[in-house]
Coordinates of C-alpha atoms in Angstrom, one line a residue:
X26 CA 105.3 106.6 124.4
X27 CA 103.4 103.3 125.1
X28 CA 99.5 102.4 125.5
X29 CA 96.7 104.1 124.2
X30 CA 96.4 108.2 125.2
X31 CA 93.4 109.9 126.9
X32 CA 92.3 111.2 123.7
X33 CA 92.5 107.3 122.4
X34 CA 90.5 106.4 124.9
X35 CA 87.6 109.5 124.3
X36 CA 88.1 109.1 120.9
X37 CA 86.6 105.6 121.2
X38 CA 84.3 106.3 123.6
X39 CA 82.9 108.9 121.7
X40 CA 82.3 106.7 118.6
X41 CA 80.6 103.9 121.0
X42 CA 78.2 106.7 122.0
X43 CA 77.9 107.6 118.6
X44 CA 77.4 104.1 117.4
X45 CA 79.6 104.7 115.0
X46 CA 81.7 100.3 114.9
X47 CA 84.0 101.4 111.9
X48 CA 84.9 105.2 112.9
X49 CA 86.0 103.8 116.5
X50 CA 87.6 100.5 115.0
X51 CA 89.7 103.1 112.9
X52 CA 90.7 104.8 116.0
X53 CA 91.7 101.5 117.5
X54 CA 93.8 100.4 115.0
X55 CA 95.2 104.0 114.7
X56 CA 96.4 104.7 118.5
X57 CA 99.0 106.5 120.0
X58 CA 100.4 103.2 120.9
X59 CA 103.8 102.7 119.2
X60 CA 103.0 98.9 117.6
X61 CA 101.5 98.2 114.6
X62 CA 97.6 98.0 114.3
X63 CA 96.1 94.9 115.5
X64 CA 95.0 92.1 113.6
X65 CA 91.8 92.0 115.7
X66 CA 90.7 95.6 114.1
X67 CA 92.1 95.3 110.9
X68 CA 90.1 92.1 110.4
X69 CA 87.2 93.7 111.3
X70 CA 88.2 96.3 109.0
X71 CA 88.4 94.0 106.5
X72 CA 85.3 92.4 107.4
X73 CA 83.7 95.9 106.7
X74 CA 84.9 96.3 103.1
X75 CA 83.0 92.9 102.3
X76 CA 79.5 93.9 103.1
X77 CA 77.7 95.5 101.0
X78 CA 75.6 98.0 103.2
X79 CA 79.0 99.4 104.3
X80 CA 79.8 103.1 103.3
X81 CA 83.5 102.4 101.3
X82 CA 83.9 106.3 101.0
X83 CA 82.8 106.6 104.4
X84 CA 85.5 104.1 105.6
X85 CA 88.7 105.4 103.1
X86 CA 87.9 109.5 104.8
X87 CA 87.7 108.0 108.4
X88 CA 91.2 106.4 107.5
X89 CA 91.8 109.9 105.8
X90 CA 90.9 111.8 108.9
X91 CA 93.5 109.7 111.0
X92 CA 96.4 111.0 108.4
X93 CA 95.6 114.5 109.2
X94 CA 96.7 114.1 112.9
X95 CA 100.0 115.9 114.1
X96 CA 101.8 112.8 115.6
X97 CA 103.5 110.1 113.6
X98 CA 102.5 107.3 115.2
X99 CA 98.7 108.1 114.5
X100 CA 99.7 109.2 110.7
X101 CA 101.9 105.8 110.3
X102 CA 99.6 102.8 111.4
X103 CA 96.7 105.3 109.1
X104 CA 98.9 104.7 106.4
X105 CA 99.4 100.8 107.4
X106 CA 96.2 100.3 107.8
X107 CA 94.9 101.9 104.2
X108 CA 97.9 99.6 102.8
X109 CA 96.1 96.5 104.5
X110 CA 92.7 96.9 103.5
X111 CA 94.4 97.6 99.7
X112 CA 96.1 94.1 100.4
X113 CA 93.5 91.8 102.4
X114 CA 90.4 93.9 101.7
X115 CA 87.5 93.8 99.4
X116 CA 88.5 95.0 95.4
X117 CA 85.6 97.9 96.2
X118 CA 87.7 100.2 98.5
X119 CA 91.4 100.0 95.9
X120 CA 88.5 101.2 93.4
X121 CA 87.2 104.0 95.3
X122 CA 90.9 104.9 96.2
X123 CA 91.9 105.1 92.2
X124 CA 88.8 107.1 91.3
X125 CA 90.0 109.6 93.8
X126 CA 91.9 113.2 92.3
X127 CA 93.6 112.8 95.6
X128 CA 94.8 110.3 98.6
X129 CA 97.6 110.8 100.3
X130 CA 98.9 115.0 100.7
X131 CA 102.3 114.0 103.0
X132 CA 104.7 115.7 101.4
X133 CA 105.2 118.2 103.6
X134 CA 104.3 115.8 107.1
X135 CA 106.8 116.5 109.8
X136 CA 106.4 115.3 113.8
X137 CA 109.1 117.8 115.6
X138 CA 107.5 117.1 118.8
X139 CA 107.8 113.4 119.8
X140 CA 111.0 111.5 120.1
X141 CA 111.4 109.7 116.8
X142 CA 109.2 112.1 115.0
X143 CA 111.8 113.5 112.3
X144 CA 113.1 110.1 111.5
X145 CA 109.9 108.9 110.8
X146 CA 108.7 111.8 109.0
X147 CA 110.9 111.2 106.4
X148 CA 109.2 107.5 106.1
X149 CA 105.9 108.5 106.6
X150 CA 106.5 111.2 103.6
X151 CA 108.0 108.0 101.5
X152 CA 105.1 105.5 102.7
X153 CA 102.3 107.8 101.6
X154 CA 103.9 108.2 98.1
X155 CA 104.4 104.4 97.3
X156 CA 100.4 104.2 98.5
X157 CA 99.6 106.9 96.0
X158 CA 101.4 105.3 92.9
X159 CA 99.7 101.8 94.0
X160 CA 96.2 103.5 93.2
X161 CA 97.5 105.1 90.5
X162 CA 98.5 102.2 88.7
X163 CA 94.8 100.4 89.5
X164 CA 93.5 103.7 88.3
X165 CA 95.6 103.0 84.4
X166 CA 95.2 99.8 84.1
X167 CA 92.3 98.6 86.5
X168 CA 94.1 95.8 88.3
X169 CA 95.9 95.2 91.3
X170 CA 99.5 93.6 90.0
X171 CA 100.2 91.9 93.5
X172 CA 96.7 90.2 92.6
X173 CA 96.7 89.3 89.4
X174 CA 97.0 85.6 87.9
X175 CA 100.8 84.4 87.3
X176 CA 102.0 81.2 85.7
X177 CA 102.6 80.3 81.9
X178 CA 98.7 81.5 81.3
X179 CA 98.8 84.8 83.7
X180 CA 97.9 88.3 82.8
X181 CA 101.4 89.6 82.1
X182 CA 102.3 86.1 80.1
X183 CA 99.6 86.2 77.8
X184 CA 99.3 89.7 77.0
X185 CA 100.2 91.0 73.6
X186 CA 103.2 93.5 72.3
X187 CA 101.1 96.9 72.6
X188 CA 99.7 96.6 75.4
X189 CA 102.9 94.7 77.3
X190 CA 104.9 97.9 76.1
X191 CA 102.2 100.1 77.9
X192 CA 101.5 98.3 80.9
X193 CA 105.5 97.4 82.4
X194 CA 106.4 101.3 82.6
X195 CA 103.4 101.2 85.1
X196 CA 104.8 98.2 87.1
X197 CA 108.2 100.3 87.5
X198 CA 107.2 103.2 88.5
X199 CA 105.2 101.4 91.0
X200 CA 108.3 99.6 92.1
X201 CA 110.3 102.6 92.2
X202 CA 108.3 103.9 94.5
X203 CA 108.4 101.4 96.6
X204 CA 112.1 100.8 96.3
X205 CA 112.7 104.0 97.4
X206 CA 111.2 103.5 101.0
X207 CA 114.9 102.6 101.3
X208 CA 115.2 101.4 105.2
X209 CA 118.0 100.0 106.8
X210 CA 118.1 97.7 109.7
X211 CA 119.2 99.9 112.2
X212 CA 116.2 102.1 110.9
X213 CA 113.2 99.5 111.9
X214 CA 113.3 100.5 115.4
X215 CA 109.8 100.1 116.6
X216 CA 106.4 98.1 115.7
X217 CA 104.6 100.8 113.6
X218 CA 107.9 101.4 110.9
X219 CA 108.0 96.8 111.0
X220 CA 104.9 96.9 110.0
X221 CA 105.2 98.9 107.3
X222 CA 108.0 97.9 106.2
X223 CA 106.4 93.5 105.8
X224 CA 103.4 95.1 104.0
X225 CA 106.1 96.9 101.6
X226 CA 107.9 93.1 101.5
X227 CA 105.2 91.3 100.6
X228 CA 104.7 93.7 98.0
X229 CA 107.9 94.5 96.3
X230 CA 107.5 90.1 96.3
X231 CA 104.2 90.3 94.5
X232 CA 105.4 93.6 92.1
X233 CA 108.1 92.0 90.7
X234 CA 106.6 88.5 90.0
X235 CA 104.2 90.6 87.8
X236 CA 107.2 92.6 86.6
X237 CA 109.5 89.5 85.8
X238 CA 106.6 87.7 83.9
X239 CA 106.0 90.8 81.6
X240 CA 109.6 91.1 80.8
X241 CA 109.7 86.9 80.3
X242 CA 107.1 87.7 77.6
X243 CA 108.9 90.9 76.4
X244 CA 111.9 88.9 75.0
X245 CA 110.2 85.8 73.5
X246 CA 108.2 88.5 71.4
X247 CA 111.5 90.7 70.9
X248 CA 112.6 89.3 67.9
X249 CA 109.5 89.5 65.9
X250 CA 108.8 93.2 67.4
X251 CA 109.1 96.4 64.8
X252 CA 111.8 98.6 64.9
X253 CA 110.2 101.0 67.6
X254 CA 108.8 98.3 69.4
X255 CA 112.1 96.8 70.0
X256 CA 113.9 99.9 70.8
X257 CA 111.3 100.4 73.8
X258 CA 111.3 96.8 74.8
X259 CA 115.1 97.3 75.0
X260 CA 114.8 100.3 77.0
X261 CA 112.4 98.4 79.2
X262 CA 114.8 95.7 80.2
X263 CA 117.6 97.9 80.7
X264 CA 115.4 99.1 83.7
X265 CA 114.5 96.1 84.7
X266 CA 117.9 94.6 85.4
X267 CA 118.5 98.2 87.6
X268 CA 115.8 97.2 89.4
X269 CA 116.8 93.7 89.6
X270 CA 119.5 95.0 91.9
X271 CA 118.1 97.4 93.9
X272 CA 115.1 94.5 95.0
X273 CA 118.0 92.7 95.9
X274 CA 119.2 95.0 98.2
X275 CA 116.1 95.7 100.1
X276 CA 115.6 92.1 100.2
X277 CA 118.8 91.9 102.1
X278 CA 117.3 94.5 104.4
X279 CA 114.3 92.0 104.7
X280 CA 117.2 89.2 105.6
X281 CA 118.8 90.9 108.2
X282 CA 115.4 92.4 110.5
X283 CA 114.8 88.6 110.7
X284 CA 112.3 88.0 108.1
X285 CA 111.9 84.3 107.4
X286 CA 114.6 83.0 104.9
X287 CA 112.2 80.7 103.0
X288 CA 110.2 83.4 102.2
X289 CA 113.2 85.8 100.1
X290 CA 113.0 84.9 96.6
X291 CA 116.6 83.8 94.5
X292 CA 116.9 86.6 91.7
X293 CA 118.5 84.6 89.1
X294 CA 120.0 87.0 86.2
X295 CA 119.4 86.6 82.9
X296 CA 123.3 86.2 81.3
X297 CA 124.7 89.1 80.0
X298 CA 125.2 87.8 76.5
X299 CA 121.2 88.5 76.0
X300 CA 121.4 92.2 76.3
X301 CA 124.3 92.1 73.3
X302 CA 121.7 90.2 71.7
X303 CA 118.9 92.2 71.7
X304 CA 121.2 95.2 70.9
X305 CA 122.6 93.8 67.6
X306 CA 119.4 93.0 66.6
X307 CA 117.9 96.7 67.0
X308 CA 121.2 97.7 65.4
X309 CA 120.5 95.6 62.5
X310 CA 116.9 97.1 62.6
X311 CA 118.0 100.3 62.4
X312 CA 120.6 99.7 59.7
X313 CA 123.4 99.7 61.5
X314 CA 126.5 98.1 60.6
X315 CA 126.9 95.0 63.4
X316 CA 127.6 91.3 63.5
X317 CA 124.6 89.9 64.7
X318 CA 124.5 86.3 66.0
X319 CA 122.8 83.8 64.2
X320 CA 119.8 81.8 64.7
X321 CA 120.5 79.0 66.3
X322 CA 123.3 81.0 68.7
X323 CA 120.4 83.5 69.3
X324 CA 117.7 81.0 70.2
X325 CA 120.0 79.6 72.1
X326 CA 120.3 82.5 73.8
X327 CA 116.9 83.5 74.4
X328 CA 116.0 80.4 75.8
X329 CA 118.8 80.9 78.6
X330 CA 117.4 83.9 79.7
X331 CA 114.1 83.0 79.9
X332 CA 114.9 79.6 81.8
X333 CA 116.6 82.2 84.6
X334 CA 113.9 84.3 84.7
X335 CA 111.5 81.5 85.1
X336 CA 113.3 80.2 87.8
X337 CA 113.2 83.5 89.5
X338 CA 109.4 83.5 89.1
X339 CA 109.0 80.2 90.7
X340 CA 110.9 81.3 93.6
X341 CA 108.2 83.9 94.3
X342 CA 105.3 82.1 94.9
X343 CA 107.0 80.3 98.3
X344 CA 105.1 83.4 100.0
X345 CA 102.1 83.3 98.3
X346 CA 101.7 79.5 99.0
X347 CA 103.0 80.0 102.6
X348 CA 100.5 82.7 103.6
X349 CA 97.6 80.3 102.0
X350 CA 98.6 77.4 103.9
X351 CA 98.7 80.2 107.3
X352 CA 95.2 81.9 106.2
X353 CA 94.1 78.1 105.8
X354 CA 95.4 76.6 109.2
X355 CA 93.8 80.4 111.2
X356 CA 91.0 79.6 109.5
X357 CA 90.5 75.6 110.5
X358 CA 91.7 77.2 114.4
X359 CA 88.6 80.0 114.1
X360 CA 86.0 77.3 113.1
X361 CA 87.4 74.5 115.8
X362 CA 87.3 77.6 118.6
X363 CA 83.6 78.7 117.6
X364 CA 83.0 74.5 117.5
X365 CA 84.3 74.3 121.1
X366 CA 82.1 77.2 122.1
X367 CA 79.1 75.9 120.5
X368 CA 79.5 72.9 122.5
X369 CA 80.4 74.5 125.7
X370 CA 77.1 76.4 125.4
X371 CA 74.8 73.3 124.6
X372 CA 77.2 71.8 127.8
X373 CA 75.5 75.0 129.8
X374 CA 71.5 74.2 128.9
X375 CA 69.2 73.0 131.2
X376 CA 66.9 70.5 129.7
X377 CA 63.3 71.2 131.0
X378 CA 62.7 69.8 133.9
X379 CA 59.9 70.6 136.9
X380 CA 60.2 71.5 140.2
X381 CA 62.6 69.9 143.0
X382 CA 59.8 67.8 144.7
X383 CA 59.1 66.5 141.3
X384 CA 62.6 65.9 141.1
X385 CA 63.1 63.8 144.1
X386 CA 59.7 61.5 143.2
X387 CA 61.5 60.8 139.6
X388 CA 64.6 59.1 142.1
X389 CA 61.7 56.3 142.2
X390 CA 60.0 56.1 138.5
X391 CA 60.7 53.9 136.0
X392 CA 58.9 54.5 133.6
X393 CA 56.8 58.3 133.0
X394 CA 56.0 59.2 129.4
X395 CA 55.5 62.4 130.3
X396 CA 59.7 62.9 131.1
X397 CA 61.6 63.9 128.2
X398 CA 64.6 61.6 128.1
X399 CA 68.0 63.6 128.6
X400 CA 70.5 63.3 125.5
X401 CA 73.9 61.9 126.6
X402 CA 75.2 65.1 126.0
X403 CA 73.8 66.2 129.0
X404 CA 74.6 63.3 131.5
X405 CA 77.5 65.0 133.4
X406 CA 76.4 66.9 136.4
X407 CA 75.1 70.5 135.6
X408 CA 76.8 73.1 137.2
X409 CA 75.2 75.7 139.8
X410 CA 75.0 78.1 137.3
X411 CA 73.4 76.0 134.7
X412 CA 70.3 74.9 136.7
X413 CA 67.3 77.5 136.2
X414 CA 66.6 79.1 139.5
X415 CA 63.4 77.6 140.7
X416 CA 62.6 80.3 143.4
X417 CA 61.5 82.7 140.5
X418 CA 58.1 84.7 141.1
X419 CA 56.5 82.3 138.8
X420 CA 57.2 79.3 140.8
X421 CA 56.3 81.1 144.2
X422 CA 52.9 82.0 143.0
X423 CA 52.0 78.4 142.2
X424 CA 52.3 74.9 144.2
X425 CA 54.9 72.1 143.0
X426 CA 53.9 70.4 140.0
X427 CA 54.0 67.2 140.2
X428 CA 54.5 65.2 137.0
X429 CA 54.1 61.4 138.5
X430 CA 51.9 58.7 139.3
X431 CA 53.6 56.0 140.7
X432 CA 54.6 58.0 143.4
X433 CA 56.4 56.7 146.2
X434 CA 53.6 55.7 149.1
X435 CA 55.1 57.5 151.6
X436 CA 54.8 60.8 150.4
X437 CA 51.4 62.3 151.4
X438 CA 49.5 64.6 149.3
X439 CA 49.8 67.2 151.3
X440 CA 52.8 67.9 149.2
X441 CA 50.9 69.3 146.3
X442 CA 47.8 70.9 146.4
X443 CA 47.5 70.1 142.6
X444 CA 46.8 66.9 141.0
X445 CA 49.1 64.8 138.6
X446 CA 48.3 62.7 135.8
X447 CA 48.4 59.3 135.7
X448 CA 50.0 56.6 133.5
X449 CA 47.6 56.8 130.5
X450 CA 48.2 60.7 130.4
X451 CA 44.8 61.7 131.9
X452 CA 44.7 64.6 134.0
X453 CA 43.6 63.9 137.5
X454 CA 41.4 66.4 140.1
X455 CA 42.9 68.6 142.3
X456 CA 42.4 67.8 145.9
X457 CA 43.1 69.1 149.3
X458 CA 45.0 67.9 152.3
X459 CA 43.7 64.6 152.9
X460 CA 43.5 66.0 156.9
X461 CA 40.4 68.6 155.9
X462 CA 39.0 67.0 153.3
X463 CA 35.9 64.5 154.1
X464 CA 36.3 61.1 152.9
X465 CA 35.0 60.4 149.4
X466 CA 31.6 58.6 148.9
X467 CA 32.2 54.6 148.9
X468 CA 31.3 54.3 145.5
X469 CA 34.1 57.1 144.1
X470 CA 36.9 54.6 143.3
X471 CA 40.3 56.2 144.9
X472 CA 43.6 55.9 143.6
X473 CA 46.2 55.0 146.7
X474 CA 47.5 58.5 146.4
X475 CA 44.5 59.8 147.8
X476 CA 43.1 61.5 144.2
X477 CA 40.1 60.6 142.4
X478 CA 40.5 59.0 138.7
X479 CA 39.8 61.2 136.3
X480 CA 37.4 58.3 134.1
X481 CA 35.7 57.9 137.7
X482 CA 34.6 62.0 137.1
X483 CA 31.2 61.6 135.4
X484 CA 30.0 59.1 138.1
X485 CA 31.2 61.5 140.9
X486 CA 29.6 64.3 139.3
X487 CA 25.9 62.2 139.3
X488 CA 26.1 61.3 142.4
X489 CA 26.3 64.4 143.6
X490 CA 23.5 65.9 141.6
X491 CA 21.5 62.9 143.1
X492 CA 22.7 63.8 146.8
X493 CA 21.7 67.8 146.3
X494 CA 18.1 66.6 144.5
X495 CA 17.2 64.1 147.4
X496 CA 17.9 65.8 150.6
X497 CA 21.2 67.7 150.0
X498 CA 19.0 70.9 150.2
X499 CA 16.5 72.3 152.0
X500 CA 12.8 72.9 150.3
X501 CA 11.6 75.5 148.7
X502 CA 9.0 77.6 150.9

């Protein structure tokens, strides 16, 4: 199965008709095609989540609506692209997603009619439970732990014993969820299950850098916990090294699909000798006969550990600065290509200009205030396309206009039926083919074009009323 299906394709058309941009950018990104989603729709996806006048519960049951379909494909890249927009998307639609009673009802998905379709059932089935546990845990705690701030003064560093206690049972049974996905190589057959399977990488990446900060804070507060504090802090850790190893076998996973080296974190172990540690001091705690270490061997101790895990920790923010520096350099290539187009369009303008026969008398001016002066962005030679098409009704209803005055001799007035303006700006009489029209009086001054000046007007003007009252019409009876 390749390529978008008929009902793809009237799917889309039907939300075009509709007018419906985010319904049918759902359906693109959702095809029957087996690839992942494109990065064209889920941008504009994303896109969507940021404006405001965008319907978020309208958006999340369009993406809801794609999981109820009976083929896998469709169901899958639903599932990756819910998973995207939680990732990339505006904080709004993870919110909406929490407040929900229900998301994702997959338990029982099965595809027994396409090739592929049980296999990827059972990963759908897995996929949609990791998504539900991810809004379950904004839902508790109101946070998104692949977002929140890491370092020495992050969320999970500064926060105090209670609430630490509470808060990394959440982070593991998020993990565990996401652990269980369990994929091997010769599982990632196709685009759709890839994609899935980075958005779970990048993740499981983010999770446990959350996760491996708590725990860092965990055991420099251990020592000075209460008795039942200590006992679930202990229980706590002892979790967190199982799932220590399991992240590094899917990261293995991650290393042999061909997933870029650089960006697999080193899990560095904290030494054994900590967990005796902390389990002859809750002895002790509890009254239990024990030969605890002393002070100095125990801060020793400590320190060890935490130096490990802090090492890890550092290791996982390769990705996070690497898909900065990428999200930086697409973003410096969108601005430079909508640069290049801006320029190519200001490249296609037609400065205003006047008709051809004004065109061919500005060959011979050299100097007309009247010409706007073309910027040197425009000096290359304008293609066909970009010259305005003079033969236009508008310009067939009317005679060239000609802008000039120091016209070349040679061309007659007969040319232009209307006058021009001369060199001071004034606007100069129309006249008519110098072959049927009489010759002026001798005391009109003529310009060598054959027009009258426009300050020789009021002069013109009496001697005519003079000609007309003395014998330019006949008397009254």
């Amino acid at each position: 199965m390749s390529g978008q299906s008929i009902t793809d394709r009237i799917a889309a058309a039907q939300h075009s008709m509709t007018g419906s941009a985010i319904s049918k950018a759902v359906c693109k990104a959702t095809t029957h095609e087996v690839s992942g989603p494109k990065k064209k729709h889920l941008d504009y996806l994303i896109h969507c989540t940021n404006e405001m006048n965008v319907s978020i519960p309208q958006l999340a049951d369009t993406l809801f609506e794609r999981t109820a379909n009976s083929s896998w494909v469709v169901v899958f890249k639903a599932l990756i692209a819910t998973h995207h927009l939680m990732m990339y998307g505006n904080e709004r639609l993870i919110q909406y997603l929490a407040s929900r009673n229900t998301l994702f009802n997959l338990n029982n998905f099965l595809d027994k009619g396409a090739l592929q379709g049980y296999d990827m059932s059972t990963f759908i089935r897995r996929y949609s439970r990791y998504l539900n546990e991810k809004a379950m845990s904004y839902r508790l705690v109101a946070v998104d732990f692949t977002k929140m701030k890491r370092g020495i003064d992050g969320v999970m560093r500064t926060m105090n014993t209670e609430k630490l206690i509470k808060t990394l049972p959440i982070i593991q049974n998020q993990l565990d969820a996401l652990l269980d996905f369990q994929a091997n190589p010769n599982e990632l057959t196709n685009g759709v299950i890839n994609s899935a399977f980075m958005l779970l990488f990048k993740d499981s990446i983010r999770l446990f850098a959350a996760y491996n900060e708590g725990v860092i804070n965990l055991l420099e507060k251990y020592f000075d916990m209460k008795k039942n504090q200590c006992k679930d802090a202990l229980d706590i850790y002892k979790k967190f090294l199982c799932r220590m190893t399991k992240l590094s076998e899917f990261l293995k996973v991650a290393e042999q699909v061909g997933i870029d080296q650089g960006d697999i974190p080193d899990l560095s172990q904290a030494p054994s000798s900590l967990l005796e540690a902390l389990e002859q001091h809750l002895a002790s705690l509890e009254g239990k006969k024990t030969k605890e270490l002393n002070a100095d061997t125990r801060a020793s101790t400590l320190s060890s550990a935490v130096s490990s895990l802090s090492t890890t920790g550092m290791s996982f923010s390769r990705m996070d600065e690497k898909e900065k520096q990428q999200a930086l350099e697409e973003e410096q290539a969108r601005l430079q290509a909508l640069k290049d187009l801006r320029l190519k369009e200001m490249g296609m303008q037609t400065p205003p200009s006047a008709s051809p026969s004004s065109q061919s008398i500005g060959g011979g001016i050299s100097n007309n205030n009247h010409i706007t002066q073309t910027p040197e962005l425009f000096n290359s030679t304008l293609s066909a396309n970009s010259v305005p098409n003079l033969n236009s009704d508008l310009f067939d209803l009317q005679p060239a206009f000609i802008p000039a005055v120091q016209s070349n001799p040679s061309i007659s007035t007969a040319n232009s039926a209307w006058g021009g303006f001369d060199a001071l700006g004034d606007l100069l009489k129309p006249t008519m083919p110098a072959h049927n029209a009489p010759l002026p009086p001798p005391q009109m001054a003529i310009h060598h074009g054959g027009k009258l000046l426009a300050n020789d007007l009021d002069s013109s003007l009496a001697n005519l009323v003079g000609n007309l009252q003395f014998g330019g019409t006949p008397a009254k009876k």
